[in-house]
Coordinates of C-alpha atoms in Angstrom, one line a residue:
X61 CA 104.1 83.1 68.0
X62 CA 100.4 83.9 68.0
X63 CA 98.6 82.2 65.2
X64 CA 96.4 84.8 63.6
X65 CA 96.0 83.7 60.0
X66 CA 92.8 81.7 60.6
X67 CA 90.8 84.2 62.5
X68 CA 92.0 87.1 60.2
X69 CA 90.9 85.2 57.2
X70 CA 87.5 84.4 58.8
X71 CA 87.1 88.1 59.8
X72 CA 87.8 89.4 56.3
X73 CA 85.6 86.7 54.8
X74 CA 82.7 87.9 57.0
X75 CA 83.4 91.5 56.1
X76 CA 83.4 90.7 52.4
X77 CA 80.3 88.6 52.8
X78 CA 78.5 91.6 54.5
X79 CA 79.7 93.9 51.7
X80 CA 78.5 91.4 49.0
X81 CA 75.1 91.2 50.6
X82 CA 74.9 95.0 50.8
X83 CA 75.9 95.5 47.2
X84 CA 73.5 92.7 46.0
X85 CA 70.6 94.3 47.9
X86 CA 71.4 97.7 46.5
X87 CA 71.7 96.3 43.0
X88 CA 68.4 94.5 43.3
X89 CA 66.7 97.6 44.6
X90 CA 68.0 99.6 41.6
X91 CA 67.4 97.0 38.9
X92 CA 64.1 95.2 39.9
X93 CA 61.2 96.9 38.3
X94 CA 58.5 95.8 40.8
X95 CA 57.7 98.5 43.4
X96 CA 56.7 95.9 46.0
X97 CA 60.0 94.1 45.6
X98 CA 61.9 97.4 45.6
X99 CA 60.4 98.3 48.9
X100 CA 61.1 94.9 50.3
X101 CA 64.7 95.1 49.3
X102 CA 65.0 98.5 50.9
X103 CA 63.5 97.2 54.1
X104 CA 65.7 94.1 54.1
X105 CA 68.8 96.2 53.4
X106 CA 68.1 98.6 56.2
X107 CA 67.2 95.9 58.6
X108 CA 70.3 94.0 57.7
X109 CA 72.5 97.0 58.3
X110 CA 71.0 98.0 61.6
X111 CA 71.0 94.4 62.8
X112 CA 74.7 94.0 62.0
X113 CA 75.8 97.2 63.8
X114 CA 73.5 96.6 66.7
X115 CA 74.7 93.0 67.2
X116 CA 78.3 94.2 67.1
X117 CA 77.5 96.8 69.7
X118 CA 75.9 94.2 72.0
X119 CA 78.8 91.9 71.5
X120 CA 81.5 94.4 72.5
X121 CA 79.4 95.3 75.5
X122 CA 79.8 91.7 76.7
X123 CA 83.4 91.3 75.6
X124 CA 85.3 94.4 76.6
X125 CA 86.5 94.5 80.2
X126 CA 87.6 98.2 80.6
X127 CA 84.4 100.1 81.5
X128 CA 85.2 103.4 79.6
X129 CA 86.5 101.6 76.5
X130 CA 83.3 99.5 76.5
X131 CA 81.1 102.6 76.6
X132 CA 83.0 104.4 73.8
X133 CA 82.7 101.2 71.6
X134 CA 79.0 101.1 72.3
X135 CA 78.8 104.8 71.3
X136 CA 80.4 103.8 68.0
X137 CA 77.7 101.2 67.5
X138 CA 75.0 103.7 68.3
X139 CA 76.4 106.3 65.9
X140 CA 76.5 103.7 63.1
X141 CA 72.8 102.8 63.7
X142 CA 72.1 106.6 63.9
X143 CA 73.8 107.1 60.5
X144 CA 71.8 104.3 58.9
X145 CA 68.5 105.6 60.4
X146 CA 69.2 109.2 59.3
X147 CA 70.0 108.0 55.8
X148 CA 66.8 106.0 55.5
X149 CA 64.7 108.9 56.8
X150 CA 66.4 111.2 54.3
X151 CA 65.6 109.0 51.3
X152 CA 62.3 107.4 52.3
X153 CA 60.3 109.8 54.4
X154 CA 61.2 113.4 53.7
X155 CA 60.3 115.5 50.7
X156 CA 61.5 119.0 51.8
X157 CA 64.9 119.9 50.1
X158 CA 66.0 121.9 53.2
X159 CA 65.3 119.0 55.6
X160 CA 66.9 116.5 53.2
X161 CA 70.0 118.7 53.0
X162 CA 70.3 119.0 56.8
X163 CA 69.8 115.2 57.2
X164 CA 72.7 114.9 54.8
X165 CA 74.8 117.3 56.9
X166 CA 74.1 115.2 60.0
X167 CA 76.0 112.3 58.4
X168 CA 79.1 114.1 59.7
X169 CA 78.1 113.5 63.3
X170 CA 79.3 109.8 63.1
X171 CA 82.0 110.7 60.5
X172 CA 83.6 113.1 63.0
X173 CA 82.9 111.4 66.3
X174 CA 83.4 107.7 65.5
X175 CA 87.2 108.2 64.9
X176 CA 87.3 110.4 68.1
X177 CA 85.7 107.7 70.2
X178 CA 88.1 105.1 68.7
X179 CA 90.9 107.4 70.0
X180 CA 89.3 107.6 73.4
X181 CA 89.1 103.8 73.4
X182 CA 92.9 103.6 72.7
X183 CA 93.6 106.1 75.6
X184 CA 91.6 104.0 78.0
X185 CA 93.5 100.8 77.4
X186 CA 95.6 99.3 80.1
X187 CA 93.8 101.2 82.8
X188 CA 91.7 100.0 85.7
X189 CA 88.1 99.1 85.1
X190 CA 86.9 102.3 86.9
X191 CA 89.4 104.5 85.0
X192 CA 88.1 107.9 83.7
X193 CA 89.9 110.0 81.0
X194 CA 91.5 113.2 82.4
X195 CA 89.5 116.4 81.9
X196 CA 92.1 117.7 79.4
X197 CA 91.1 114.9 77.0
X198 CA 87.7 116.7 76.6
X199 CA 89.6 119.3 74.6
X200 CA 89.5 116.9 71.7
X201 CA 85.8 117.5 71.4
X202 CA 86.5 121.1 70.4
X203 CA 87.8 120.6 66.9
X204 CA 85.2 117.9 66.2
X205 CA 82.4 120.2 67.4
X206 CA 83.8 123.1 65.4
X207 CA 84.0 121.0 62.2
X208 CA 80.5 119.7 62.8
X209 CA 79.2 123.3 63.3
X210 CA 80.8 124.3 60.0
X211 CA 79.2 121.4 58.2
X212 CA 75.8 122.1 59.7
X213 CA 76.0 125.8 58.9
X214 CA 77.2 125.1 55.3
X215 CA 74.2 126.9 53.9
X216 CA 75.6 130.2 55.2
X217 CA 79.2 130.0 54.1
X218 CA 79.5 127.0 51.6
X219 CA 82.9 126.1 53.0
X220 CA 82.2 122.3 53.2
X221 CA 80.1 121.8 50.1
X222 CA 79.9 124.2 47.2
X223 CA 76.7 124.3 45.1
X224 CA 76.5 125.7 41.5
X225 CA 75.7 129.3 41.1
X226 CA 72.1 129.9 40.3
X227 CA 71.0 126.4 41.3
X228 CA 67.4 126.4 42.4
X229 CA 67.8 123.5 44.7
X230 CA 70.8 122.6 46.7
X231 CA 71.2 118.9 47.1
X232 CA 73.7 116.1 47.5
X233 CA 73.8 115.3 43.7
X234 CA 75.2 118.4 42.1
X235 CA 77.9 119.9 44.3
X236 CA 81.7 120.1 44.9
X237 CA 83.8 119.9 48.0
X238 CA 85.2 122.8 50.0
X239 CA 88.2 122.9 52.3
X240 CA 86.1 122.1 55.4
X241 CA 85.2 118.7 53.9
X242 CA 88.9 117.9 53.5
X243 CA 89.5 119.0 57.1
X244 CA 86.8 116.6 58.2
X245 CA 88.5 113.8 56.2
X246 CA 91.9 114.8 57.7
X247 CA 90.4 114.9 61.2
X248 CA 89.0 111.4 60.8
X249 CA 92.3 110.0 59.5
X250 CA 94.4 111.6 62.2
X251 CA 92.1 110.2 65.0
X252 CA 92.2 106.8 63.5
X253 CA 96.0 106.9 63.1
X254 CA 96.5 108.2 66.6
X255 CA 94.1 105.5 67.9
X256 CA 96.1 102.8 66.2
X257 CA 99.4 104.3 67.4
X258 CA 98.2 104.5 71.0
X259 CA 97.0 100.9 70.9
X260 CA 100.3 99.7 69.6
X261 CA 102.3 101.7 72.2
X262 CA 100.2 100.2 75.0
X263 CA 100.1 96.7 73.6
X264 CA 102.3 94.1 75.5
X265 CA 101.8 91.4 72.9
X266 CA 105.1 90.0 71.7
X267 CA 104.0 90.0 68.0
X268 CA 101.9 93.3 68.0
X269 CA 104.2 94.9 65.4
X270 CA 103.5 92.0 63.0
X271 CA 99.7 92.3 63.5
X272 CA 99.6 96.0 62.6
X273 CA 99.1 95.2 58.9
X274 CA 95.8 93.5 59.7
X275 CA 94.5 96.7 61.4
X276 CA 95.8 98.9 58.6
X277 CA 93.8 97.1 55.9
X278 CA 90.3 98.5 56.7
X279 CA 92.0 101.9 57.5
X280 CA 93.6 101.9 54.1
X281 CA 90.5 100.7 52.4
X282 CA 88.5 103.5 54.0
X283 CA 90.9 106.1 52.7
X284 CA 90.9 104.6 49.2
X285 CA 87.1 104.6 49.3
X286 CA 86.9 108.3 50.3
X287 CA 89.3 109.2 47.4
X288 CA 87.3 107.1 44.9
X289 CA 84.0 108.4 46.2
X290 CA 85.2 112.0 45.9
X291 CA 85.8 111.3 42.2
X292 CA 82.1 110.6 41.9
X293 CA 82.5 107.8 39.3
X294 CA 79.2 106.5 38.0
X295 CA 79.7 102.9 38.9
X296 CA 80.8 103.8 42.4
X297 CA 77.9 106.2 42.9
X298 CA 75.4 103.6 41.7
X299 CA 76.6 100.5 43.5
X300 CA 79.0 101.6 46.2
X301 CA 77.6 105.0 46.9
X302 CA 76.3 104.0 50.4
X303 CA 78.8 106.2 52.3
X304 CA 77.2 105.5 55.7
X305 CA 77.3 101.7 55.4
X306 CA 80.8 101.6 53.9
X307 CA 82.4 103.9 56.5
X308 CA 80.6 102.2 59.4
X309 CA 81.7 98.8 58.1
X310 CA 85.3 99.9 57.8
X311 CA 85.4 101.3 61.3
X312 CA 83.7 98.2 62.7
X313 CA 86.3 96.0 61.0
X314 CA 89.1 98.2 62.2
X315 CA 88.0 98.1 65.8
X316 CA 87.1 94.4 65.7
X317 CA 90.6 93.6 64.3
X318 CA 92.1 95.6 67.2
X319 CA 90.0 93.5 69.6
X320 CA 91.0 90.3 68.0
X321 CA 94.7 91.3 67.9
X322 CA 94.6 92.1 71.6
X323 CA 95.1 95.8 71.2
X324 CA 91.7 96.2 72.9
X325 CA 91.5 93.8 75.8
X326 CA 88.5 91.4 75.7
X327 CA 87.4 88.3 77.5
X328 CA 86.4 86.3 74.5
X329 CA 89.5 84.4 73.6
X330 CA 88.8 81.4 75.7
X331 CA 90.0 78.8 73.3
X332 CA 93.5 80.4 73.2
X333 CA 93.4 80.7 77.0
X334 CA 92.6 77.1 77.6
X335 CA 95.1 75.9 75.0
X336 CA 97.8 77.9 76.8
X337 CA 96.6 76.6 80.2
X338 CA 98.0 73.1 79.9
X339 CA 99.3 73.0 83.5
X340 CA 96.2 74.7 84.9
X341 CA 93.3 72.3 85.6
X342 CA 90.2 74.4 84.8
X343 CA 87.0 73.9 82.9
X344 CA 83.9 75.9 81.9
X345 CA 80.6 74.1 81.6
X346 CA 77.1 75.0 80.7
X347 CA 74.3 75.0 83.2
X348 CA 73.9 71.2 82.8
X349 CA 77.6 70.7 83.7
X350 CA 78.4 69.7 80.1
X351 CA 82.1 70.8 79.3
X352 CA 82.4 73.7 76.9
X353 CA 86.1 74.7 77.4
X354 CA 88.5 72.5 79.2
X355 CA 92.3 72.4 79.7
X356 CA 94.3 69.2 79.1
X357 CA 95.2 68.8 82.7
X358 CA 91.7 68.9 84.0
X359 CA 90.6 65.4 85.0
X360 CA 87.2 64.1 84.3
X361 CA 84.9 64.6 87.3
X362 CA 81.4 63.4 87.6
X363 CA 78.4 65.7 87.2
X364 CA 77.4 65.0 90.8
X365 CA 80.8 66.1 92.0
X366 CA 80.6 69.3 90.0
X367 CA 77.1 70.0 91.2
X368 CA 78.1 69.4 94.8
X369 CA 81.1 71.7 94.4
X370 CA 78.7 74.6 93.6
X371 CA 77.8 74.8 97.3
X372 CA 81.3 74.5 98.7
X373 CA 84.7 73.1 97.7
X374 CA 85.0 69.4 98.0
X375 CA 88.0 67.2 98.6
X376 CA 88.4 64.2 96.3
X377 CA 90.7 61.2 97.2
X378 CA 92.2 63.3 99.9
X379 CA 94.5 65.1 97.5
X380 CA 92.4 67.2 95.0
X381 CA 90.1 70.1 95.9
X382 CA 87.3 70.8 93.4
X383 CA 85.8 74.3 93.3
X384 CA 83.0 75.6 91.1
X385 CA 81.7 79.1 90.8
X386 CA 78.7 80.3 88.7
X387 CA 79.4 82.4 85.5
X388 CA 77.2 83.8 82.8
X389 CA 75.6 80.8 81.1
X390 CA 77.2 78.1 83.2
X391 CA 79.9 77.3 85.7
X392 CA 83.7 77.6 86.0
X393 CA 85.4 74.7 87.7
X394 CA 89.0 74.3 89.0
X395 CA 90.9 71.4 90.4
X396 CA 93.8 72.0 92.7
X397 CA 96.4 69.4 93.9
X398 CA 96.5 69.9 97.7
X399 CA 98.5 66.8 98.6
X400 CA 101.4 68.9 99.8
X401 CA 98.9 71.1 101.7
X402 CA 97.3 68.1 103.4
X403 CA 100.7 66.9 104.5
X404 CA 101.6 70.3 105.8
X405 CA 98.2 70.4 107.5
X406 CA 99.0 67.1 109.4
X407 CA 102.4 68.6 110.4
X408 CA 100.7 71.7 111.6
X409 CA 98.2 69.8 113.6
X410 CA 101.1 68.0 115.4
X411 CA 102.8 71.4 116.0
X412 CA 99.5 72.9 117.1
X413 CA 99.0 70.2 119.7
X414 CA 102.5 70.8 121.1
X415 CA 102.0 74.5 121.1
X416 CA 98.7 74.0 122.9
X417 CA 100.4 72.1 125.7
X418 CA 103.1 74.8 126.0
X419 CA 100.4 77.5 126.0
X420 CA 98.6 75.8 128.9
X421 CA 101.8 75.7 130.8
X422 CA 102.6 79.3 130.1
X423 CA 99.1 80.3 131.0
X424 CA 99.5 78.5 134.3
X425 CA 102.8 80.3 134.9
X426 CA 101.2 83.6 134.0
X427 CA 98.3 83.1 136.4
X428 CA 100.8 82.4 139.2
X429 CA 102.8 85.4 138.3
X430 CA 99.7 87.6 138.3
X431 CA 98.7 86.3 141.7
X432 CA 102.2 87.0 143.0
X433 CA 102.1 90.5 141.6
X434 CA 98.7 91.1 143.0
X435 CA 100.0 90.1 146.5
X436 CA 102.9 92.4 146.0
X437 CA 100.7 95.3 145.0
X438 CA 98.4 94.6 148.0
X439 CA 101.4 94.5 150.3
X440 CA 102.7 97.7 148.8
X441 CA 99.4 99.4 149.3
X442 CA 99.2 98.2 152.8
X443 CA 102.6 99.6 153.5
X444 CA 101.5 102.9 152.0
X445 CA 98.5 103.0 154.2
X446 CA 100.4 101.9 157.3
X447 CA 103.2 104.5 156.7
X448 CA 100.8 107.4 156.1
X449 CA 98.9 106.8 159.4
X450 CA 101.3 105.0 161.7
X451 CA 102.2 108.1 163.7
X452 CA 98.5 108.8 164.4
X453 CA 97.9 105.1 165.3
X454 CA 100.7 105.4 167.9
X455 CA 99.0 108.6 169.2
X456 CA 95.7 106.8 169.5
X457 CA 97.5 104.0 171.5
X458 CA 98.8 106.5 173.9
X459 CA 95.4 108.2 174.3
X460 CA 93.7 104.8 174.9
X461 CA 96.2 104.0 177.6
X462 CA 95.7 107.4 179.1
X463 CA 91.9 106.8 178.9
X464 CA 92.3 103.5 180.7
X465 CA 94.2 105.1 183.5
X466 CA 92.0 108.2 183.8
X467 CA 89.2 108.2 186.5
X468 CA 87.7 111.6 185.7
X469 CA 84.7 111.1 183.5
X470 CA 85.0 114.6 181.9
X471 CA 88.6 114.0 180.9
X472 CA 87.6 110.5 179.6
X473 CA 85.1 112.1 177.4
X474 CA 87.6 114.6 176.0
X475 CA 90.1 111.7 175.4
X476 CA 87.4 109.8 173.4
X477 CA 86.7 113.0 171.4
X478 CA 90.4 113.4 170.6
X479 CA 90.5 109.7 169.6
X480 CA 87.4 110.4 167.3
X481 CA 89.2 113.4 165.7
X482 CA 92.4 111.4 165.0
X483 CA 90.3 108.4 163.8
X484 CA 88.4 110.5 161.4
X485 CA 91.7 111.8 160.0
X486 CA 93.1 108.2 159.7
X487 CA 89.9 107.2 157.8
X488 CA 90.0 110.1 155.4
X489 CA 93.8 109.8 155.0
X490 CA 93.5 106.2 153.9
X491 CA 90.8 107.3 151.4
X492 CA 93.3 109.7 149.9
X493 CA 95.9 107.0 149.6
X494 CA 93.5 104.5 148.0
X495 CA 92.0 107.0 145.6
X496 CA 95.3 108.4 144.4
X497 CA 96.9 105.0 143.9
X498 CA 97.7 104.7 140.2
X499 CA 96.5 108.3 139.4
X500 CA 97.8 111.8 140.0
X501 CA 94.5 113.6 140.0
X502 CA 91.7 113.9 142.7
X503 CA 88.6 116.0 142.9
X504 CA 88.7 119.0 145.2
X505 CA 85.4 117.8 146.5
X506 CA 87.2 115.0 148.3
X507 CA 89.2 117.4 150.4
X508 CA 86.0 119.4 151.2
X509 CA 84.3 116.1 152.4
X510 CA 87.3 115.3 154.5
X511 CA 87.2 118.8 156.1
X512 CA 83.4 118.2 156.9
X513 CA 84.0 114.9 158.7
X514 CA 87.0 116.4 160.7
X515 CA 84.8 119.3 161.8
X516 CA 82.1 117.0 162.9
X517 CA 84.6 115.2 165.1
X518 CA 86.0 118.5 166.4
X519 CA 82.5 119.5 167.4
X520 CA 82.7 116.7 170.1
X521 CA 85.3 118.8 171.8
X522 CA 83.2 121.9 171.5
X523 CA 85.4 123.3 168.7
X524 CA 83.4 125.2 166.1
X525 CA 84.6 125.9 162.5
X526 CA 84.1 125.2 158.8
X527 CA 86.2 124.4 155.8
X528 CA 86.2 125.9 152.3
X529 CA 87.7 124.4 149.1
X530 CA 87.9 126.3 145.9
X531 CA 86.4 124.4 142.9
X532 CA 89.2 125.0 140.5
X533 CA 90.3 122.4 137.9
X534 CA 93.9 123.3 138.4
X535 CA 93.6 122.3 142.1
X536 CA 93.3 118.6 141.4
X537 CA 96.8 117.3 142.1
X538 CA 96.4 114.3 144.4
X539 CA 99.6 115.0 146.4
X540 CA 98.7 118.7 146.8
X541 CA 95.3 117.8 148.2
X542 CA 96.7 115.2 150.5
X543 CA 99.4 117.5 151.9
X544 CA 96.8 120.3 152.5
X545 CA 94.7 117.9 154.6
X546 CA 97.9 116.8 156.5
X547 CA 98.7 120.4 157.3
X548 CA 95.1 121.1 158.6
X549 CA 95.2 118.0 160.8
X550 CA 98.7 118.9 162.2
X551 CA 97.4 122.4 163.2
X552 CA 94.2 121.0 164.6
X553 CA 96.0 118.4 166.8
X554 CA 98.4 121.0 168.1
X555 CA 95.5 123.2 169.4
X556 CA 93.1 120.4 170.1
X557 CA 93.0 120.9 173.9
X558 CA 92.8 124.8 173.8
X559 CA 91.0 126.0 170.7
X560 CA 87.4 127.0 170.6
X561 CA 87.4 127.8 166.9
X562 CA 89.2 126.4 163.8
X563 CA 88.6 127.1 160.1
X564 CA 90.3 126.0 157.0
X565 CA 90.5 127.4 153.4
X566 CA 92.1 125.8 150.4
X567 CA 92.4 128.1 147.3
X568 CA 94.6 129.7 144.8
X569 CA 95.9 133.2 145.7
X570 CA 97.8 135.2 142.9
X571 CA 98.3 131.9 141.0
X572 CA 99.7 130.1 144.0
X573 CA 97.7 127.3 145.7
X574 CA 97.8 127.4 149.5
X575 CA 96.1 126.1 152.6
X576 CA 95.1 128.5 155.3
X577 CA 94.1 127.4 158.9
X578 CA 92.8 129.9 161.5
X579 CA 92.4 129.2 165.2
X580 CA 91.6 131.4 168.2
X581 CA 94.7 130.3 170.2
X582 CA 98.4 130.9 169.9
X583 CA 100.8 128.4 168.5
X584 CA 104.4 128.7 167.2
X585 CA 105.8 127.4 163.9
X586 CA 108.1 124.9 165.6
X587 CA 105.6 122.1 165.9
X588 CA 104.6 122.5 162.2
X589 CA 108.2 122.7 161.1
X590 CA 109.0 119.5 163.1
X591 CA 106.1 117.8 161.2
X592 CA 107.7 118.6 157.8
X593 CA 106.0 121.9 157.0
X594 CA 109.1 124.1 156.9
X595 CA 107.6 126.7 154.5
X596 CA 104.6 127.4 156.8
X597 CA 103.8 131.0 157.6
X598 CA 102.0 132.5 160.6
X599 CA 100.0 135.7 160.9
X600 CA 98.8 136.8 164.4
X601 CA 95.7 139.0 164.0
X602 CA 92.6 138.3 166.1
X603 CA 93.9 134.8 166.6
X604 CA 96.5 132.9 164.7
X605 CA 96.4 132.1 160.9
X606 CA 98.7 129.4 159.6
X607 CA 99.4 129.5 155.9
X608 CA 101.2 126.9 153.8
X609 CA 101.8 128.0 150.2
X610 CA 102.7 125.4 147.6
X611 CA 105.2 127.3 145.6
X612 CA 107.8 124.6 145.1
X613 CA 107.2 121.2 143.5
X614 CA 109.0 119.6 146.4
X615 CA 106.3 120.8 148.8
X616 CA 103.5 119.5 146.6

């Protein structure tokens, strides 16, 4: 059970002390006949009120953790100071009855909005520090603003305060209440009750239902005061007629009790925290490392150790880790038993050493495996190169033997030129294999370059011609480009000893890619079909045109 009797008694004692000082200063102001002393008492009383409410505002700004709740409580403090300041201006510095009356009406700014801000505080509880109220909560400003507008415009309708008929001066001495005044009182009471209910519903304290009576005391006292004040009894009007101070004091007590009860979360209950943290070795010190709050389980550490721990955590006796972090006004230190951790660290070190050895062995095996795969890939690539050009290499062997046996220089020159044509093909064909290894796309410019080199070799035999490759992104399939070059080479080799002109064109006709080879001599389809180009077509017009359309995927 949370022990609250002591702090509740102290809180109410402080409230009664403030009220006693306020009543004493007011009585002294009214009964002392010396003008200088009267003014001094007025100044002291105003300074006392403003200091009390300002200090409370600064204190909640440092205690409340939830950002929005802290801002609304600060607004309550500002409105309280505003109320006191307006009241003093009304009584001490203004002579115009109209301005005095409107300063009186402005009392209802804090009267209407302080309870509303208390409700907003309650709605912000239990949320994250950056929580913002939903936009629909702003609708609660509407009734408060409407009531405030009715009060400020009372001179036109007299619905809040009713002045006697024929009164020459309307003031706050001779008047009666209208129904708007009672609506304002009802609004303030409803907001305060809703705030208390919201705080109770969101509270997770086990004894929050027992603490409600403490929060209800200032609330009930405020209602009783309003009722008594509305009766306008002479004693009350003379000594307790300071509505601004009394209401601000009641609201401050109400909100402070909610903070102390835990309905409004704060970070000021360090004594309770450290008493409850018997098994948690923590300590808070001042800037000189003198203990301020300390749990029972926190061992005594030297000032030198605490100071050294501000830079980085230190290990003491090989089993305790001491850490210190700066906080407002000092340092927070914590001691952690790490003996189990150190034992686990030693075991992990042994396991790590074993794993390192295994890792080196696995790395060695991986390197060997990579070397083996590299050799396999190289062999595979070599086989691809060999298979793609073996037939032409055999043909070159035959031409070399024929060259060695030939005695006619002219024929020897032709044989060398044929070897150059086939050699240029072998070179370019290997480029196609190497470039397409591991990819399915090639640039059409590669086929165009291969055509150019082949035609340079054909020029050694006196064969003229040129090649054309359409620059189309769709004509980039590596197998398609390779097969087109094979088709061109097959046709060229078949007419090598007879042709005077050869041209090649690779393009897309009616959506179908094809290779077209023209020559000035006749040649049947049989040699091409025997070479694997079964779908080749022939057109005999002013020479012979061989066409290989790539209509089927199998042909690509």
